[in-house]
mmCIF file of N, CA and C in Angstrom:
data_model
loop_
_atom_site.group_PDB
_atom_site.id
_atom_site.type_symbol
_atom_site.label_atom_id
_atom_site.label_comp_id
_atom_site.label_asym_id
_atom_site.label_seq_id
_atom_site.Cartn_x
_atom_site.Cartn_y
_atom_site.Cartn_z
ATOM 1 N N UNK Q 29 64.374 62.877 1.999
ATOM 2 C CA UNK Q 29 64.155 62.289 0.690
ATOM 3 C C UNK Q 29 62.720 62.508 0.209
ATOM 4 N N UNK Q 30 61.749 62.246 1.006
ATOM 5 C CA UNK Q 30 60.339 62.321 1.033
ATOM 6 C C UNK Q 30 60.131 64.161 0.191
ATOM 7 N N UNK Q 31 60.626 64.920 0.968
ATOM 8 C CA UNK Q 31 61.009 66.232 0.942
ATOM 9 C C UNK Q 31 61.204 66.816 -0.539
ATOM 10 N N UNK Q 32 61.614 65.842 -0.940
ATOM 11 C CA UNK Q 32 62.679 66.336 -2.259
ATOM 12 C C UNK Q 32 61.477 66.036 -3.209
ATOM 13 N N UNK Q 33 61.315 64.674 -2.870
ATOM 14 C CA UNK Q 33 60.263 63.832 -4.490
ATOM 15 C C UNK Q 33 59.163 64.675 -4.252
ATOM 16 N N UNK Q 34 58.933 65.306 -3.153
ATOM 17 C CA UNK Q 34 57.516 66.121 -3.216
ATOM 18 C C UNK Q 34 57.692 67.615 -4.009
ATOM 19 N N UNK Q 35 58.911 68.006 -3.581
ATOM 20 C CA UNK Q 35 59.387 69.208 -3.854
ATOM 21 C C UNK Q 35 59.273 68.890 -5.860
ATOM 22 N N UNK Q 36 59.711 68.247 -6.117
ATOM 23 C CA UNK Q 36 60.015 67.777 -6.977
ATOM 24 C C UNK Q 36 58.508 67.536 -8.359
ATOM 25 N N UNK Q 37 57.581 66.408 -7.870
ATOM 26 C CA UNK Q 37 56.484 66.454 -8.070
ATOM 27 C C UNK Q 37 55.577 67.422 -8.321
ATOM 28 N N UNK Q 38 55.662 68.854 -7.217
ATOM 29 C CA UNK Q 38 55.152 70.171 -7.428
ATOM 30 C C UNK Q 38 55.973 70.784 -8.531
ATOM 31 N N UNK Q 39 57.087 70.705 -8.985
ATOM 32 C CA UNK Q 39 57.552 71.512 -9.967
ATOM 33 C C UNK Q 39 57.213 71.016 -10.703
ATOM 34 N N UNK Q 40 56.950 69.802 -11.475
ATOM 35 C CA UNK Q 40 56.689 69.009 -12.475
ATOM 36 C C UNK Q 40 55.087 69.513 -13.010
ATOM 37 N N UNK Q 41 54.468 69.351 -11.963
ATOM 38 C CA UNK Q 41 52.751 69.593 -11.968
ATOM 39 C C UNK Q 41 52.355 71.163 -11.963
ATOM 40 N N UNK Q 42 53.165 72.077 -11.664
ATOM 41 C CA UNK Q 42 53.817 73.464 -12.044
ATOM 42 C C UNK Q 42 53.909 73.856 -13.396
ATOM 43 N N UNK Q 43 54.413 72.781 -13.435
ATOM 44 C CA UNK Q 43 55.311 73.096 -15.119
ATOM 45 C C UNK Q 43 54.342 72.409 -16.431
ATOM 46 N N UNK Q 44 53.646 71.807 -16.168
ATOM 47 C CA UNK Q 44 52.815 70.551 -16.958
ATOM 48 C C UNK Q 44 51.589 71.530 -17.222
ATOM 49 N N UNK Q 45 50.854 72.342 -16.145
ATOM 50 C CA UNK Q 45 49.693 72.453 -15.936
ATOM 51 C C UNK Q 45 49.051 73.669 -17.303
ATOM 52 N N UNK Q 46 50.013 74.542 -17.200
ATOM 53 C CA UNK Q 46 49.983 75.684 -18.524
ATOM 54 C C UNK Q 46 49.904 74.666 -19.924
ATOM 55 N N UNK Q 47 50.207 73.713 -20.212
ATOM 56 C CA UNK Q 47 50.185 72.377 -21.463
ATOM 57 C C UNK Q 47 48.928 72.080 -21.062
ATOM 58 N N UNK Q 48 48.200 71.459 -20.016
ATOM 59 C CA UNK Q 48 47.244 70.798 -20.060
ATOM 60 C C UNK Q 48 45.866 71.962 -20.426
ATOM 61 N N UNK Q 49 45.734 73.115 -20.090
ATOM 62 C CA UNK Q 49 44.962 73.989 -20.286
ATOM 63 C C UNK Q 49 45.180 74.780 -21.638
ATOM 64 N N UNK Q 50 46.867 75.056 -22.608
ATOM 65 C CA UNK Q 50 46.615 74.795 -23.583
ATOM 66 C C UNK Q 50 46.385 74.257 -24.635
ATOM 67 N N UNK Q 51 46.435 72.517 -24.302
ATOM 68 C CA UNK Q 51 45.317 71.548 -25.160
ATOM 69 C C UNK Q 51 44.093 71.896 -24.886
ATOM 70 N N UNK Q 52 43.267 72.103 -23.477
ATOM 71 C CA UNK Q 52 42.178 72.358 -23.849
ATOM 72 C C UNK Q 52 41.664 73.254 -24.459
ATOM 73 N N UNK Q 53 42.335 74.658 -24.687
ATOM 74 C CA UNK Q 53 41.831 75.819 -24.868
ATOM 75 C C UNK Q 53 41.636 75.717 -26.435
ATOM 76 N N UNK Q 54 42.682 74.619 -27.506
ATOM 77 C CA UNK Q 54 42.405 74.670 -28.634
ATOM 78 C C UNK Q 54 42.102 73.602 -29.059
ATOM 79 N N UNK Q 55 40.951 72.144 -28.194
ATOM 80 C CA UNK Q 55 40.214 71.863 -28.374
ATOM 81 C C UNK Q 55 38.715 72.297 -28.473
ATOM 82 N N UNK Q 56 39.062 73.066 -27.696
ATOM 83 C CA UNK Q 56 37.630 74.413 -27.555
ATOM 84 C C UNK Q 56 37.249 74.666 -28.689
ATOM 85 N N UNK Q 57 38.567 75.344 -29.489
ATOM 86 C CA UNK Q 57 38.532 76.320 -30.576
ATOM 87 C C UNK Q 57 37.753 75.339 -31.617
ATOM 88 N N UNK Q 58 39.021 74.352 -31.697
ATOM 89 C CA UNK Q 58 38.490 73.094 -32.501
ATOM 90 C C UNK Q 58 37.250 72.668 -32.920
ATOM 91 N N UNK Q 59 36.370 72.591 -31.504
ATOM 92 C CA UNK Q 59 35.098 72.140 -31.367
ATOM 93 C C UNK Q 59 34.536 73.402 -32.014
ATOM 94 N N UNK Q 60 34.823 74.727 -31.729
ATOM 95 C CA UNK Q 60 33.719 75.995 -32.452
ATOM 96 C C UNK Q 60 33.734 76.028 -33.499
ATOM 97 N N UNK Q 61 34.752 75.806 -34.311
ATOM 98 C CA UNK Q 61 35.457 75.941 -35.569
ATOM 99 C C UNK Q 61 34.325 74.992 -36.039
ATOM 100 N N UNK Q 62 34.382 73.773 -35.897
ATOM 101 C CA UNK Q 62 33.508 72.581 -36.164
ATOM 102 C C UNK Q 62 32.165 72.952 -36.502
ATOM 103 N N UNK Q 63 31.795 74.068 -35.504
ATOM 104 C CA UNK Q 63 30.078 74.294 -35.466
ATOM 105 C C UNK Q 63 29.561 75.338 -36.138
ATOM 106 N N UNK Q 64 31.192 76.175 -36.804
ATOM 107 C CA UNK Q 64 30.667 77.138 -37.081
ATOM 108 C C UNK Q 64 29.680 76.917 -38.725
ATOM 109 N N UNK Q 65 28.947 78.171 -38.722
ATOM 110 C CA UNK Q 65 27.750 77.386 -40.040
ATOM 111 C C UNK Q 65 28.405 78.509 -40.986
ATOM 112 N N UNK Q 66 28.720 77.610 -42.494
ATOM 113 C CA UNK Q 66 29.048 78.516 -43.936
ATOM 114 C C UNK Q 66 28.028 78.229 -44.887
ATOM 115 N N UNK Q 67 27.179 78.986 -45.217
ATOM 116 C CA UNK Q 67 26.310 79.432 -46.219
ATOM 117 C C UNK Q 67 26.419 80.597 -47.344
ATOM 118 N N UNK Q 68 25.468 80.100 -48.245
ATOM 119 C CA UNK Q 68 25.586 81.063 -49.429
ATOM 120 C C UNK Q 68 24.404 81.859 -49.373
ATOM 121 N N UNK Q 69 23.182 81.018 -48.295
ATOM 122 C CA UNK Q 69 22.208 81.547 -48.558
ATOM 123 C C UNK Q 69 21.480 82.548 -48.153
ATOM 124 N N UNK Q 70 21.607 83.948 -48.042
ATOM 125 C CA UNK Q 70 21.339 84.888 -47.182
ATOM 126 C C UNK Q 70 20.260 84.728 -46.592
ATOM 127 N N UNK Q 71 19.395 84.578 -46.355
ATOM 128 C CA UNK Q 71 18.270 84.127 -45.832
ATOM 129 C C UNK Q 71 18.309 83.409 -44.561
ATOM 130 N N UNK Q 72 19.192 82.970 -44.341
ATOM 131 C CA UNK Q 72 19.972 81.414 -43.044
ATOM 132 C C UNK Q 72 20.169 82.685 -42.203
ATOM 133 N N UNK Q 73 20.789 84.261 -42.809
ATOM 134 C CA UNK Q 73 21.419 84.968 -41.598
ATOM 135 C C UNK Q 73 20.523 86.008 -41.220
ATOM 136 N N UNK Q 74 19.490 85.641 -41.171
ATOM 137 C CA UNK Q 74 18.371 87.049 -40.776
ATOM 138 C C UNK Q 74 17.580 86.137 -39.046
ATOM 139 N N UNK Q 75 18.021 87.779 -38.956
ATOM 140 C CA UNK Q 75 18.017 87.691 -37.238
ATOM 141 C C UNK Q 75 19.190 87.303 -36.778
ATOM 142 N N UNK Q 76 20.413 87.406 -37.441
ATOM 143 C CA UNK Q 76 21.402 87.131 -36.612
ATOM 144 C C UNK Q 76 22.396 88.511 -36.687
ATOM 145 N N UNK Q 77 23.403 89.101 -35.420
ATOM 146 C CA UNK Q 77 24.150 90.208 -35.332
ATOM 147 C C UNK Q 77 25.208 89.952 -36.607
ATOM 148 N N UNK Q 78 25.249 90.938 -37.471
ATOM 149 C CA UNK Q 78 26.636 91.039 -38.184
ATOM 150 C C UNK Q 78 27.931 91.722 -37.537
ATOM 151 N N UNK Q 79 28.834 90.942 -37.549
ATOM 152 C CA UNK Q 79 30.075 90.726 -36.116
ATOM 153 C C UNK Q 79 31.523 91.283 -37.268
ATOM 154 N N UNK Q 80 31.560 91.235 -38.802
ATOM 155 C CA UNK Q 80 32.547 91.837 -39.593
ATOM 156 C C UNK Q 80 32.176 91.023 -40.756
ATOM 157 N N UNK Q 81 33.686 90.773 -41.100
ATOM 158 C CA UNK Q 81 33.965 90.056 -42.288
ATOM 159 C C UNK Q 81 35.435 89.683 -42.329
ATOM 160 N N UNK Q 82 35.825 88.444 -43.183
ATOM 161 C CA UNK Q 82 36.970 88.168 -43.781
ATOM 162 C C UNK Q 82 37.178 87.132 -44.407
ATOM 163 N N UNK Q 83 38.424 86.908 -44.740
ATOM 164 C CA UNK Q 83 38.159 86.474 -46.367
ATOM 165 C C UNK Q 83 39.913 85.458 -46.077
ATOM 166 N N UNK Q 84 40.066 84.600 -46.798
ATOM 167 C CA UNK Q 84 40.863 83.415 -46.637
ATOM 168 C C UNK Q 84 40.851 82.728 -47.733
ATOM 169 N N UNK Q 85 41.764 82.125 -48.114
ATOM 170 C CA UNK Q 85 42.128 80.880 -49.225
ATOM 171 C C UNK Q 85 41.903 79.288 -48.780
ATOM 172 N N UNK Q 86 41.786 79.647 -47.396
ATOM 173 C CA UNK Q 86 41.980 77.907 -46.494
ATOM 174 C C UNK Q 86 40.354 78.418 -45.459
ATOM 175 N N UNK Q 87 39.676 77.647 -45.558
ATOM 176 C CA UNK Q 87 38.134 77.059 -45.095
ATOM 177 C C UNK Q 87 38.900 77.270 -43.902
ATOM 178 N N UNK Q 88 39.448 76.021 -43.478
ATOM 179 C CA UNK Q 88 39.648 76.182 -42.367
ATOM 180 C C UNK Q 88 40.475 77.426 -41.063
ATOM 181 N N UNK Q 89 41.426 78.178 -42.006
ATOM 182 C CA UNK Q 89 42.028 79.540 -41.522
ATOM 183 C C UNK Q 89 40.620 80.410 -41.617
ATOM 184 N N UNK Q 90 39.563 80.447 -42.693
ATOM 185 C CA UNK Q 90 38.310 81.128 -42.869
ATOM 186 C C UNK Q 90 37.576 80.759 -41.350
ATOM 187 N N UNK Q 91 37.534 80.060 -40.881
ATOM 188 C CA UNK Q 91 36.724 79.118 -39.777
ATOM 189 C C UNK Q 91 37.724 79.588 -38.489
ATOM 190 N N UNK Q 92 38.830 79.960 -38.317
ATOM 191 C CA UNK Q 92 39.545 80.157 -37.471
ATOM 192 C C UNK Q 92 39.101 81.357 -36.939
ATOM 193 N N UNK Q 93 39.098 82.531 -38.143
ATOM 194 C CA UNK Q 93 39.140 83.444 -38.011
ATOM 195 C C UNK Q 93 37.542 84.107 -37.845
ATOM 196 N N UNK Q 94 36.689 83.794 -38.174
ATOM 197 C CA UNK Q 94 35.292 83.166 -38.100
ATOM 198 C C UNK Q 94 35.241 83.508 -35.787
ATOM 199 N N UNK Q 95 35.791 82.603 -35.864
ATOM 200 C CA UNK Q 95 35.633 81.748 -34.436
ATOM 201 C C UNK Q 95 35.874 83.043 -33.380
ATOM 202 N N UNK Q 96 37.315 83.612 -33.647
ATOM 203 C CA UNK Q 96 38.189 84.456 -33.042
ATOM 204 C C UNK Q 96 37.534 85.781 -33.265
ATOM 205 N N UNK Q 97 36.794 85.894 -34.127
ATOM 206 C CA UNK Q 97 35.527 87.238 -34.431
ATOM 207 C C UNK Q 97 34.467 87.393 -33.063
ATOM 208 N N UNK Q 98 34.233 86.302 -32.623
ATOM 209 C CA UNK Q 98 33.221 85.685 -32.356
ATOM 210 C C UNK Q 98 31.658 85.553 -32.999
ATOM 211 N N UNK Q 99 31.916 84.866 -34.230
ATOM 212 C CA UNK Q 99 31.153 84.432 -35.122
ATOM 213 C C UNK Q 99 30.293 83.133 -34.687
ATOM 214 N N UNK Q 100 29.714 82.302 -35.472
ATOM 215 C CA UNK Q 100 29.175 81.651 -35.012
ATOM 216 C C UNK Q 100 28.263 80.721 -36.639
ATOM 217 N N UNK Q 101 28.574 81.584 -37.713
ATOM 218 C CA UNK Q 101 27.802 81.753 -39.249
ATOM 219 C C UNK Q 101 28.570 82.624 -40.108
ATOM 220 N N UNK Q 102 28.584 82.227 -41.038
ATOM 221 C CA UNK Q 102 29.285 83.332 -42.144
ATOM 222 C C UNK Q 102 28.157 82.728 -43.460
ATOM 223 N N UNK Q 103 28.301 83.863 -44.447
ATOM 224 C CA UNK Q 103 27.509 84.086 -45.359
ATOM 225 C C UNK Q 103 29.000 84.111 -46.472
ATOM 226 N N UNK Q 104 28.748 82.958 -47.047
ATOM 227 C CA UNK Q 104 30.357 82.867 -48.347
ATOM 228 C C UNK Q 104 29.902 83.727 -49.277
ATOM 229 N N UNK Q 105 30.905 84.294 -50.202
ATOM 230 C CA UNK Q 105 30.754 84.525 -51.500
ATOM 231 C C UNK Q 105 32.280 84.210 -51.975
ATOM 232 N N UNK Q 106 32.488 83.816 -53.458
ATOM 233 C CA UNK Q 106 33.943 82.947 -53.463
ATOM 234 C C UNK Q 106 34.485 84.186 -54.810
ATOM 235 N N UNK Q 107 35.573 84.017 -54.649
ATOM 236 C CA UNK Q 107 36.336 84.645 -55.676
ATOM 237 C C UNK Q 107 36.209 86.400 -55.988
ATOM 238 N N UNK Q 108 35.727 87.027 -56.815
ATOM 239 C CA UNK Q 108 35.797 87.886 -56.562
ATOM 240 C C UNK Q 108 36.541 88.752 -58.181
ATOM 241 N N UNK Q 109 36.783 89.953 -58.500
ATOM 242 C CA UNK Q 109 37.739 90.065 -59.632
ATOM 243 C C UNK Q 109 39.356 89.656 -59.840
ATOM 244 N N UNK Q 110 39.550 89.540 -59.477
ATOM 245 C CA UNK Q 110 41.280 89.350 -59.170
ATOM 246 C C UNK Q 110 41.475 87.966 -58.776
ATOM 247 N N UNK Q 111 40.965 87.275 -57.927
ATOM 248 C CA UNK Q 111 41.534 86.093 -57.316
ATOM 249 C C UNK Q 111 40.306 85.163 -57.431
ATOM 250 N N UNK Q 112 40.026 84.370 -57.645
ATOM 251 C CA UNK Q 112 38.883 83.372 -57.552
ATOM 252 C C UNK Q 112 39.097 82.375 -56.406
ATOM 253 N N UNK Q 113 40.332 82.066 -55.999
ATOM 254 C CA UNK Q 113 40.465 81.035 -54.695
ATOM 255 C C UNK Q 113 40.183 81.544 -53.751
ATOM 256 N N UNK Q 114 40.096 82.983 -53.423
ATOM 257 C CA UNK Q 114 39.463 83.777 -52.343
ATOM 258 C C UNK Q 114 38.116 83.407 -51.596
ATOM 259 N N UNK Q 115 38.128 82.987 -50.541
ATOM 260 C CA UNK Q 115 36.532 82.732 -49.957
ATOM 261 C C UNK Q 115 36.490 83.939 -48.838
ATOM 262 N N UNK Q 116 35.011 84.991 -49.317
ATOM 263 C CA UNK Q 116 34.931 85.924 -48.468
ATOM 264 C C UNK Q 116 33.793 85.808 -47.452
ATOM 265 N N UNK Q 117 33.753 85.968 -46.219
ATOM 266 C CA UNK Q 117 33.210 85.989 -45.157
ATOM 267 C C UNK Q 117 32.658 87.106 -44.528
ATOM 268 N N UNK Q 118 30.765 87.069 -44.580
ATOM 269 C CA UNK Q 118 30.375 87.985 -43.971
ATOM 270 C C UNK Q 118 29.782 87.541 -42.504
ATOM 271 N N UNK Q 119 30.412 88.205 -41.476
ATOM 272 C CA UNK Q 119 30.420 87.212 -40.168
ATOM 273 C C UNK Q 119 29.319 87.517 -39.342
ATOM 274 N N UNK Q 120 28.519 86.184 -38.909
ATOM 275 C CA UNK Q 120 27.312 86.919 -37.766
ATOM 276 C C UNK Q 120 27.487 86.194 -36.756
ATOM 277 N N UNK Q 121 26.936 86.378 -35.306
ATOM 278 C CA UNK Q 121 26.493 85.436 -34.759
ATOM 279 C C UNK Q 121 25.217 85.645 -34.419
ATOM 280 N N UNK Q 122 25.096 84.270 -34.140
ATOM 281 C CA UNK Q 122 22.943 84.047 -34.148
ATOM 282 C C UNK Q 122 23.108 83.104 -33.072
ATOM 283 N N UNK Q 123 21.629 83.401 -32.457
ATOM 284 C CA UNK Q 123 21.202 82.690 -31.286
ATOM 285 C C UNK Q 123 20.587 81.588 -31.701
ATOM 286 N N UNK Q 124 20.134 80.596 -30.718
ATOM 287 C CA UNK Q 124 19.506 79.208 -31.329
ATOM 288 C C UNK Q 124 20.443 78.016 -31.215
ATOM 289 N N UNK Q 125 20.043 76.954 -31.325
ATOM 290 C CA UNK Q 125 21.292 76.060 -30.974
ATOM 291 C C UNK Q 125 22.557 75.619 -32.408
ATOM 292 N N UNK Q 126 23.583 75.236 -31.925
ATOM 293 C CA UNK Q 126 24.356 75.205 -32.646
ATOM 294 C C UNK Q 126 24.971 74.508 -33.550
ATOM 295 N N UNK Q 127 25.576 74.458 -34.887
ATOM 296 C CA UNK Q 127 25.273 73.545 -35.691
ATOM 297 C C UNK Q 127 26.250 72.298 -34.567
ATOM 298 N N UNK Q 128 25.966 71.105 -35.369
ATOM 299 C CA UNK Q 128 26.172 69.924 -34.893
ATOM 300 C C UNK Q 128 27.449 69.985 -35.340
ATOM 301 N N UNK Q 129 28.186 69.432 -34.489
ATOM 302 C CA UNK Q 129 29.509 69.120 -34.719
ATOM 303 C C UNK Q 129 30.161 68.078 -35.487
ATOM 304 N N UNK Q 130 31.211 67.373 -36.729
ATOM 305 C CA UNK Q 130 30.632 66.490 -37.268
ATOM 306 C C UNK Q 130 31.788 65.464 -36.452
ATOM 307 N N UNK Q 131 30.088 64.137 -36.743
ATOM 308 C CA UNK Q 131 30.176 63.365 -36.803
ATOM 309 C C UNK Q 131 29.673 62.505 -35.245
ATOM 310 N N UNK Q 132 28.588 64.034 -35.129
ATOM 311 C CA UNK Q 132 27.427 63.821 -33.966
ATOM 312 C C UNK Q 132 26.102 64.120 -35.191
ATOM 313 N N UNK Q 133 24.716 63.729 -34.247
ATOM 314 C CA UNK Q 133 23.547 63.779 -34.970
ATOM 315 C C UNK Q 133 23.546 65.804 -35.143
ATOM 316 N N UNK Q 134 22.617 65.757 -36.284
ATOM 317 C CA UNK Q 134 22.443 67.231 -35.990
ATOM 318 C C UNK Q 134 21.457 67.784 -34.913
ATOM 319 N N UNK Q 135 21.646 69.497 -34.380
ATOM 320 C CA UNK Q 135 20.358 69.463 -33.212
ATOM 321 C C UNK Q 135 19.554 69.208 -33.815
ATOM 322 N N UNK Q 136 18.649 68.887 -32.651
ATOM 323 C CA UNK Q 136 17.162 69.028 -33.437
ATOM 324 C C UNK Q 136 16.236 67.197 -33.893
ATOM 325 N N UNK Q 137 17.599 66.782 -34.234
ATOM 326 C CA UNK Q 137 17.091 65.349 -34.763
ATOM 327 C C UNK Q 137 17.036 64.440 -33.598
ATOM 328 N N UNK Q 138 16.169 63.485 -33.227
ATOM 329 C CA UNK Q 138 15.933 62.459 -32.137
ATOM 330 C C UNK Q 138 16.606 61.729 -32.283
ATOM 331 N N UNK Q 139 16.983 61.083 -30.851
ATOM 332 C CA UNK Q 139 17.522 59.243 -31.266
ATOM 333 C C UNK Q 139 16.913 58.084 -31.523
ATOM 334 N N UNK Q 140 17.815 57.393 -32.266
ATOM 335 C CA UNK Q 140 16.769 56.417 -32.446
ATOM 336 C C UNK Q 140 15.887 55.817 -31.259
ATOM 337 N N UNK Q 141 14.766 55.279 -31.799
ATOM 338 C CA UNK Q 141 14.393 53.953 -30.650
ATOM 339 C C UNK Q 141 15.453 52.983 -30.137
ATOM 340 N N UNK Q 142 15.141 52.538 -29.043
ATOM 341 C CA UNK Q 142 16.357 51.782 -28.494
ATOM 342 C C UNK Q 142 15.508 50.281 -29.471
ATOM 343 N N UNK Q 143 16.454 49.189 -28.998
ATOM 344 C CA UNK Q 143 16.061 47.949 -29.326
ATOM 345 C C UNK Q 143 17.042 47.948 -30.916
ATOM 346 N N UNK Q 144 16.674 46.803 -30.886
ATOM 347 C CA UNK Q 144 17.238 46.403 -32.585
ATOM 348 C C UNK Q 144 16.429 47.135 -33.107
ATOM 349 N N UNK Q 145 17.240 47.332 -34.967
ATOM 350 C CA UNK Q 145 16.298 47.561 -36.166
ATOM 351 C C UNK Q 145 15.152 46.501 -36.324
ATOM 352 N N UNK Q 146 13.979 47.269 -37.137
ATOM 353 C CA UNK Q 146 13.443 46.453 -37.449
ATOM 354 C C UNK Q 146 13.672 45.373 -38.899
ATOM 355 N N UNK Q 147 13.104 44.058 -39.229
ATOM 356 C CA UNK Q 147 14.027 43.476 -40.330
ATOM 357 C C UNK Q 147 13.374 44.219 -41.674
ATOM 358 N N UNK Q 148 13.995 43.750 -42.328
ATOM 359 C CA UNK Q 148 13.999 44.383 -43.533
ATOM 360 C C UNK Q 148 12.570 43.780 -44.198
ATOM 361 N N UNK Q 149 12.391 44.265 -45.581
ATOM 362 C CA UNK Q 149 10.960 44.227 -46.094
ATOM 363 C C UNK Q 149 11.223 42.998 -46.912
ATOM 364 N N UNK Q 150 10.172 41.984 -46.938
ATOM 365 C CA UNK Q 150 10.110 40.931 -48.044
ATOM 366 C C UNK Q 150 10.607 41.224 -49.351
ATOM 367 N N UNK Q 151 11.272 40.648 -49.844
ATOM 368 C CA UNK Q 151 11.576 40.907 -51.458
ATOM 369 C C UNK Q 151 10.583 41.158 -52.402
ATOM 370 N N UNK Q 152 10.259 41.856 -53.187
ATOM 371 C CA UNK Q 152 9.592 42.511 -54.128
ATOM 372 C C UNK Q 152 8.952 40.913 -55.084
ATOM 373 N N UNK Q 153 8.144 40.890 -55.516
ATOM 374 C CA UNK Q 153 7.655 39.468 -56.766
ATOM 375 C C UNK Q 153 8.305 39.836 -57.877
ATOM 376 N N UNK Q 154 8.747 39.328 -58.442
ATOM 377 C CA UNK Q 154 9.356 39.428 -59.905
ATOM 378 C C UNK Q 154 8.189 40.195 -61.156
ATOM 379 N N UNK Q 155 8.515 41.140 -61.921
ATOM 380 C CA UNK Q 155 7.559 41.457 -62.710
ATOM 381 C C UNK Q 155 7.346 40.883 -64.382
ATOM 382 N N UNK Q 156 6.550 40.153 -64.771
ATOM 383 C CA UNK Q 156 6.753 39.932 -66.006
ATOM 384 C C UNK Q 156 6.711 40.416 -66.873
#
C-alpha cells in the first residue's frame, strides 16, 4: 500500500512540476515586461545596442515583444501614414540598472528614514 501512495505521489509531482516552472517562466516575463523603458526621447537611448524594431496596437503585446527581442528600452513613435493606432518600436538594450518595476521605489531613490514621519507644519496666520 505504502508502495502504491508513493508510486503514486511521484507521478503527481512528475506531472505538476512542468506547471510550476511554467508559472514561473511567465512571471519572469511579466516582471521584464514591467521594466521594460518606452520613450519618445531619443536621447534616453544613446549608449545603448539597437536590438530591431516593432510595432503593435496593444502596449502591452509592444512590451512582449520588446522583451522576447531581448530589449530592455524602446524609442516610440505612434501612428504613422495609414494607421495612427500603430505604436512603433525602435528596440535597444542598455546597461545600467533597470527601470523599477511598478509599484516598487524607482532605482536609484533611497528609503525613507526609519521612525515615524515627522508632524506636520503649524498652520499658516491668517492674512488680512
Amino acid at each position: 500500500m505504502n508502495t502504491r501512495a508513493l508510486s503514486l505521489a511521484g507521478v503527481l509531482l512528475t506531472m505538476t512540476a512542468p506547471l510550476a516552472s511554467g508559472a514561473r517562466a511567465q512571471d519572469l516575463e511579466r516582471l521584464a515586461m514591467a521594466r521594460v523603458r518606452l520613450t519618445t526621447e531619443a536621447g534616453l537611448t544613446q549608449g545603448c545596442a539597437r536590438v530591431g524594431s516593432a510595432h503593435d496596437d496593444s502596449v502591452k503585446d509592444l512590451r512582449r515583444k520588446i522583451v522576447r527581442m531581448g530589449g530592455n528600452t524602446a524609442l516610440l513613435s505612434f501612428g504613422g501614414s495609414e494607421d495612427l493606432s500603430t505604436i512603433f518600436a525602435a528596440v535597444f538594450r542598455c546597461v545600467g540598472p533597470p527601470a523599477a518595476a511598478p509599484g516598487s521605489a524607482p532605482a536609484g531613490i533611497p528609503a525613507p528614514p526609519p521612525g515615524p514621519p515627522p508632524p506636520p507644519p503649524p498652520p499658516a496666520a491668517p492674512t488680512r
